[in-house]
Amino acid sequence: MNEQQKQKIRQLAEVEIRYTFANIKAQTDKEGKSIKAYYFFLVDDFFAAGNAAITVEDMLGYKPDTTVLYAIWSGRCLLYEGKHKAADGDAYNRSDTQSPLYKEVYSLVENLDNDTRYNKIRADFEECLIEAFQNCDKAGVFGDRTESGMLIFAFYIDDYDGNSETSLLYRSARALNNEKAYREIIEI
């Protein structure tokens, strides 16, 4: 991606984070719950990234000593998903109802048949996503995370990159959280 494309991706990611986090927060507040982690989850087709949150209460209700990632992967905790507001129908099946972030990134890879270029766009997208999180955090979108202990990160839920030390999980956890929170995320 060129710098102009990266800037657009960062801006679109920030808009999506602000919108979806606000909706998730309103829902968890209404239920009297506290968000433990807000994250973007990606699959091999990285442009189809989604976002979700898990609450302290749901984790404690499932297994008090569990890790955030295990609680997410277990499927036993309620995940509050942040979905782009679709014009109508299923937002995951019709490109005209996809989020602007999805549309923009998909347009960059739609007819691409070069693996090297595809992987470079993936790497650029991951970095733009981390930067968008950082910008939203600096702007106070997530509130006082020092006080709340809320974690933010991004990772491949299908273990595409192996969740190794060079993975998106480790890089985002390190870039977006203090040392204590980083360890809380990566200790699987």
PDB file of N, CA and C in Angstrom, residues 60-118:
ATOM      1  N   LEU A  60     -15.561 -14.808  34.370  1.00  0.00           N
ATOM      2  CA  LEU A  60     -15.636 -15.339  35.739  1.00  0.00           C
ATOM      3  C   LEU A  60     -16.724 -16.400  35.858  1.00  0.00           C
ATOM      4  N   GLY A  61     -17.831 -16.183  35.161  1.00  0.00           N
ATOM      5  CA  GLY A  61     -18.921 -17.146  35.184  1.00  0.00           C
ATOM      6  C   GLY A  61     -18.568 -18.447  34.502  1.00  0.00           C
ATOM      7  N   TYR A  62     -17.672 -18.365  33.536  1.00  0.00           N
ATOM      8  CA  TYR A  62     -17.264 -19.571  32.818  1.00  0.00           C
ATOM      9  C   TYR A  62     -16.203 -20.336  33.608  1.00  0.00           C
ATOM     10  N   LYS A  63     -15.120 -19.660  33.910  1.00  0.00           N
ATOM     11  CA  LYS A  63     -14.000 -20.305  34.588  1.00  0.00           C
ATOM     12  C   LYS A  63     -13.129 -19.194  35.169  1.00  0.00           C
ATOM     13  N   PRO A  64     -13.189 -18.990  36.461  1.00  0.00           N
ATOM     14  CA  PRO A  64     -12.519 -17.836  37.087  1.00  0.00           C
ATOM     15  C   PRO A  64     -11.027 -17.691  36.783  1.00  0.00           C
ATOM     16  N   ASP A  65     -10.315 -18.776  36.564  1.00  0.00           N
ATOM     17  CA  ASP A  65      -8.870 -18.675  36.350  1.00  0.00           C
ATOM     18  C   ASP A  65      -8.469 -18.835  34.881  1.00  0.00           C
ATOM     19  N   THR A  66      -9.386 -18.627  33.976  1.00  0.00           N
ATOM     20  CA  THR A  66      -9.090 -18.808  32.561  1.00  0.00           C
ATOM     21  C   THR A  66      -8.367 -17.597  31.974  1.00  0.00           C
ATOM     22  N   THR A  67      -7.693 -17.809  30.860  1.00  0.00           N
ATOM     23  CA  THR A  67      -7.069 -16.700  30.142  1.00  0.00           C
ATOM     24  C   THR A  67      -8.085 -16.098  29.177  1.00  0.00           C
ATOM     25  N   VAL A  68      -7.813 -14.890  28.762  1.00  0.00           N
ATOM     26  CA  VAL A  68      -8.702 -14.212  27.819  1.00  0.00           C
ATOM     27  C   VAL A  68      -8.830 -15.012  26.529  1.00  0.00           C
ATOM     28  N   LEU A  69      -7.721 -15.447  25.976  1.00  0.00           N
ATOM     29  CA  LEU A  69      -7.778 -16.178  24.710  1.00  0.00           C
ATOM     30  C   LEU A  69      -8.515 -17.509  24.862  1.00  0.00           C
ATOM     31  N   TYR A  70      -8.289 -18.211  25.961  1.00  0.00           N
ATOM     32  CA  TYR A  70      -9.001 -19.471  26.152  1.00  0.00           C
ATOM     33  C   TYR A  70     -10.503 -19.220  26.278  1.00  0.00           C
ATOM     34  N   ALA A  71     -10.867 -18.167  26.975  1.00  0.00           N
ATOM     35  CA  ALA A  71     -12.288 -17.837  27.114  1.00  0.00           C
ATOM     36  C   ALA A  71     -12.900 -17.541  25.743  1.00  0.00           C
ATOM     37  N   ILE A  72     -12.155 -16.848  24.901  1.00  0.00           N
ATOM     38  CA  ILE A  72     -12.636 -16.547  23.550  1.00  0.00           C
ATOM     39  C   ILE A  72     -12.753 -17.834  22.736  1.00  0.00           C
ATOM     40  N   TRP A  73     -11.692 -18.640  22.744  1.00  0.00           N
ATOM     41  CA  TRP A  73     -11.656 -19.856  21.939  1.00  0.00           C
ATOM     42  C   TRP A  73     -12.627 -20.922  22.437  1.00  0.00           C
ATOM     43  N   SER A  74     -12.952 -20.909  23.716  1.00  0.00           N
ATOM     44  CA  SER A  74     -13.807 -21.958  24.286  1.00  0.00           C
ATOM     45  C   SER A  74     -15.205 -21.957  23.683  1.00  0.00           C
ATOM     46  N   GLY A  75     -15.662 -20.772  23.294  1.00  0.00           N
ATOM     47  CA  GLY A  75     -17.020 -20.664  22.775  1.00  0.00           C
ATOM     48  C   GLY A  75     -18.077 -20.703  23.869  1.00  0.00           C
ATOM     49  N   ARG A  76     -17.655 -20.684  25.130  1.00  0.00           N
ATOM     50  CA  ARG A  76     -18.600 -20.776  26.239  1.00  0.00           C
ATOM     51  C   ARG A  76     -18.927 -19.429  26.855  1.00  0.00           C
ATOM     52  N   CYS A  77     -18.203 -18.402  26.455  1.00  0.00           N
ATOM     53  CA  CYS A  77     -18.472 -17.053  26.954  1.00  0.00           C
ATOM     54  C   CYS A  77     -19.190 -16.267  25.867  1.00  0.00           C
ATOM     55  N   LEU A  78     -20.103 -15.432  26.284  1.00  0.00           N
ATOM     56  CA  LEU A  78     -20.795 -14.578  25.345  1.00  0.00           C
ATOM     57  C   LEU A  78     -19.799 -13.596  24.733  1.00  0.00           C
ATOM     58  N   LEU A  79     -19.762 -13.554  23.429  1.00  0.00           N
ATOM     59  CA  LEU A  79     -18.923 -12.586  22.741  1.00  0.00           C
ATOM     60  C   LEU A  79     -19.825 -11.495  22.194  1.00  0.00           C
ATOM     61  N   TYR A  80     -19.515 -10.282  22.539  1.00  0.00           N
ATOM     62  CA  TYR A  80     -20.271  -9.138  22.052  1.00  0.00           C
ATOM     63  C   TYR A  80     -19.623  -8.696  20.755  1.00  0.00           C
ATOM     64  N   GLU A  81     -20.290  -8.949  19.654  1.00  0.00           N
ATOM     65  CA  GLU A  81     -19.703  -8.643  18.358  1.00  0.00           C
ATOM     66  C   GLU A  81     -20.101  -7.257  17.895  1.00  0.00           C
ATOM     67  N   GLY A  82     -19.101  -6.544  17.396  1.00  0.00           N
ATOM     68  CA  GLY A  82     -19.345  -5.235  16.825  1.00  0.00           C
ATOM     69  C   GLY A  82     -19.544  -5.386  15.333  1.00  0.00           C
ATOM     70  N   LYS A  83     -20.735  -5.149  14.884  1.00  0.00           N
ATOM     71  CA  LYS A  83     -21.021  -5.320  13.464  1.00  0.00           C
ATOM     72  C   LYS A  83     -21.320  -3.980  12.832  1.00  0.00           C
ATOM     73  N   HIS A  84     -20.825  -3.839  11.624  1.00  0.00           N
ATOM     74  CA  HIS A  84     -21.145  -2.656  10.840  1.00  0.00           C
ATOM     75  C   HIS A  84     -22.634  -2.680  10.557  1.00  0.00           C
ATOM     76  N   LYS A  85     -23.269  -1.540  10.668  1.00  0.00           N
ATOM     77  CA  LYS A  85     -24.705  -1.466  10.412  1.00  0.00           C
ATOM     78  C   LYS A  85     -24.966  -1.653   8.927  1.00  0.00           C
ATOM     79  N   ALA A  86     -25.582  -2.757   8.593  1.00  0.00           N
ATOM     80  CA  ALA A  86     -25.887  -3.060   7.199  1.00  0.00           C
ATOM     81  C   ALA A  86     -27.145  -2.314   6.763  1.00  0.00           C
ATOM     82  N   ALA A  87     -27.177  -1.990   5.494  1.00  0.00           N
ATOM     83  CA  ALA A  87     -28.353  -1.317   4.953  1.00  0.00           C
ATOM     84  C   ALA A  87     -29.565  -2.242   5.038  1.00  0.00           C
ATOM     85  N   ASP A  88     -29.353  -3.498   4.724  1.00  0.00           N
ATOM     86  CA  ASP A  88     -30.388  -4.511   4.847  1.00  0.00           C
ATOM     87  C   ASP A  88     -29.737  -5.880   4.705  1.00  0.00           C
ATOM     88  N   GLY A  89     -30.405  -6.876   5.183  1.00  0.00           N
ATOM     89  CA  GLY A  89     -29.927  -8.242   4.988  1.00  0.00           C
ATOM     90  C   GLY A  89     -28.666  -8.576   5.765  1.00  0.00           C
ATOM     91  N   ASP A  90     -27.995  -9.602   5.288  1.00  0.00           N
ATOM     92  CA  ASP A  90     -26.816 -10.150   5.946  1.00  0.00           C
ATOM     93  C   ASP A  90     -25.571  -9.373   5.547  1.00  0.00           C
ATOM     94  N   ALA A  91     -24.950  -8.706   6.512  1.00  0.00           N
ATOM     95  CA  ALA A  91     -23.769  -7.874   6.242  1.00  0.00           C
ATOM     96  C   ALA A  91     -22.564  -8.696   5.854  1.00  0.00           C
ATOM     97  N   TYR A  92     -22.599  -9.994   6.050  1.00  0.00           N
ATOM     98  CA  TYR A  92     -21.433 -10.808   5.747  1.00  0.00           C
ATOM     99  C   TYR A  92     -21.497 -11.471   4.385  1.00  0.00           C
ATOM    100  N   ASN A  93     -22.610 -11.346   3.692  1.00  0.00           N
ATOM    101  CA  ASN A  93     -22.738 -12.013   2.409  1.00  0.00           C
ATOM    102  C   ASN A  93     -22.855 -11.054   1.225  1.00  0.00           C
ATOM    103  N   ARG A  94     -23.157  -9.827   1.469  1.00  0.00           N
ATOM    104  CA  ARG A  94     -23.364  -8.900   0.367  1.00  0.00           C
ATOM    105  C   ARG A  94     -22.357  -7.769   0.454  1.00  0.00           C
ATOM    106  N   SER A  95     -21.565  -7.617  -0.577  1.00  0.00           N
ATOM    107  CA  SER A  95     -20.511  -6.606  -0.543  1.00  0.00           C
ATOM    108  C   SER A  95     -21.059  -5.190  -0.421  1.00  0.00           C
ATOM    109  N   ASP A  96     -22.283  -4.957  -0.886  1.00  0.00           N
ATOM    110  CA  ASP A  96     -22.833  -3.604  -0.787  1.00  0.00           C
ATOM    111  C   ASP A  96     -23.231  -3.238   0.634  1.00  0.00           C
ATOM    112  N   THR A  97     -23.264  -4.208   1.534  1.00  0.00           N
ATOM    113  CA  THR A  97     -23.595  -3.921   2.921  1.00  0.00           C
ATOM    114  C   THR A  97     -22.403  -4.127   3.857  1.00  0.00           C
ATOM    115  N   GLN A  98     -21.255  -4.376   3.308  1.00  0.00           N
ATOM    116  CA  GLN A  98     -20.046  -4.533   4.124  1.00  0.00           C
ATOM    117  C   GLN A  98     -19.594  -3.181   4.659  1.00  0.00           C
ATOM    118  N   SER A  99     -18.780  -3.224   5.695  1.00  0.00           N
ATOM    119  CA  SER A  99     -18.248  -1.991   6.255  1.00  0.00           C
ATOM    120  C   SER A  99     -17.332  -1.316   5.243  1.00  0.00           C
ATOM    121  N   PRO A 100     -17.178  -0.016   5.334  1.00  0.00           N
ATOM    122  CA  PRO A 100     -16.244   0.689   4.451  1.00  0.00           C
ATOM    123  C   PRO A 100     -14.808   0.164   4.580  1.00  0.00           C
ATOM    124  N   LEU A 101     -14.410  -0.258   5.780  1.00  0.00           N
ATOM    125  CA  LEU A 101     -13.066  -0.822   5.971  1.00  0.00           C
ATOM    126  C   LEU A 101     -12.920  -2.098   5.144  1.00  0.00           C
ATOM    127  N   TYR A 102     -13.884  -2.985   5.246  1.00  0.00           N
ATOM    128  CA  TYR A 102     -13.854  -4.223   4.470  1.00  0.00           C
ATOM    129  C   TYR A 102     -13.773  -3.922   2.975  1.00  0.00           C
ATOM    130  N   LYS A 103     -14.651  -3.052   2.520  1.00  0.00           N
ATOM    131  CA  LYS A 103     -14.700  -2.732   1.089  1.00  0.00           C
ATOM    132  C   LYS A 103     -13.371  -2.193   0.584  1.00  0.00           C
ATOM    133  N   GLU A 104     -12.775  -1.291   1.357  1.00  0.00           N
ATOM    134  CA  GLU A 104     -11.517  -0.672   0.929  1.00  0.00           C
ATOM    135  C   GLU A 104     -10.399  -1.697   0.837  1.00  0.00           C
ATOM    136  N   VAL A 105     -10.249  -2.508   1.859  1.00  0.00           N
ATOM    137  CA  VAL A 105      -9.160  -3.488   1.850  1.00  0.00           C
ATOM    138  C   VAL A 105      -9.425  -4.564   0.807  1.00  0.00           C
ATOM    139  N   TYR A 106     -10.658  -5.005   0.707  1.00  0.00           N
ATOM    140  CA  TYR A 106     -10.986  -6.020  -0.296  1.00  0.00           C
ATOM    141  C   TYR A 106     -10.673  -5.508  -1.707  1.00  0.00           C
ATOM    142  N   SER A 107     -10.935  -4.235  -1.953  1.00  0.00           N
ATOM    143  CA  SER A 107     -10.650  -3.679  -3.284  1.00  0.00           C
ATOM    144  C   SER A 107      -9.155  -3.735  -3.610  1.00  0.00           C
ATOM    145  N   LEU A 108      -8.315  -3.722  -2.603  1.00  0.00           N
ATOM    146  CA  LEU A 108      -6.866  -3.793  -2.823  1.00  0.00           C
ATOM    147  C   LEU A 108      -6.389  -5.201  -3.174  1.00  0.00           C
ATOM    148  N   VAL A 109      -7.139  -6.223  -2.773  1.00  0.00           N
ATOM    149  CA  VAL A 109      -6.694  -7.602  -2.995  1.00  0.00           C
ATOM    150  C   VAL A 109      -7.622  -8.398  -3.913  1.00  0.00           C
ATOM    151  N   GLU A 110      -8.739  -7.821  -4.299  1.00  0.00           N
ATOM    152  CA  GLU A 110      -9.786  -8.545  -5.023  1.00  0.00           C
ATOM    153  C   GLU A 110      -9.270  -9.336  -6.223  1.00  0.00           C
ATOM    154  N   ASN A 111      -8.516  -8.743  -7.086  1.00  0.00           N
ATOM    155  CA  ASN A 111      -8.049  -9.433  -8.297  1.00  0.00           C
ATOM    156  C   ASN A 111      -6.543  -9.683  -8.276  1.00  0.00           C
ATOM    157  N   LEU A 112      -5.997  -9.713  -7.110  1.00  0.00           N
ATOM    158  CA  LEU A 112      -4.561  -9.883  -6.956  1.00  0.00           C
ATOM    159  C   LEU A 112      -4.185 -11.352  -7.079  1.00  0.00           C
ATOM    160  N   ASP A 113      -3.217 -11.657  -7.924  1.00  0.00           N
ATOM    161  CA  ASP A 113      -2.757 -13.038  -8.061  1.00  0.00           C
ATOM    162  C   ASP A 113      -1.280 -13.170  -7.721  1.00  0.00           C
ATOM    163  N   ASN A 114      -0.768 -12.219  -6.971  1.00  0.00           N
ATOM    164  CA  ASN A 114       0.633 -12.207  -6.579  1.00  0.00           C
ATOM    165  C   ASN A 114       0.716 -12.377  -5.062  1.00  0.00           C
ATOM    166  N   ASP A 115       1.203 -13.541  -4.615  1.00  0.00           N
ATOM    167  CA  ASP A 115       1.265 -13.826  -3.175  1.00  0.00           C
ATOM    168  C   ASP A 115       2.134 -12.842  -2.414  1.00  0.00           C
ATOM    169  N   THR A 116       3.228 -12.419  -3.011  1.00  0.00           N
ATOM    170  CA  THR A 116       4.123 -11.474  -2.334  1.00  0.00           C
ATOM    171  C   THR A 116       3.402 -10.161  -2.096  1.00  0.00           C
ATOM    172  N   ARG A 117       2.716  -9.661  -3.097  1.00  0.00           N
ATOM    173  CA  ARG A 117       1.972  -8.403  -2.968  1.00  0.00           C
ATOM    174  C   ARG A 117       0.823  -8.553  -1.964  1.00  0.00           C
ATOM    175  N   TYR A 118       0.125  -9.681  -2.035  1.00  0.00           N
ATOM    176  CA  TYR A 118      -0.972  -9.957  -1.107  1.00  0.00           C
ATOM    177  C   TYR A 118      -0.460  -9.930   0.337  1.00  0.00           C
TER     178      TYR A 118
END
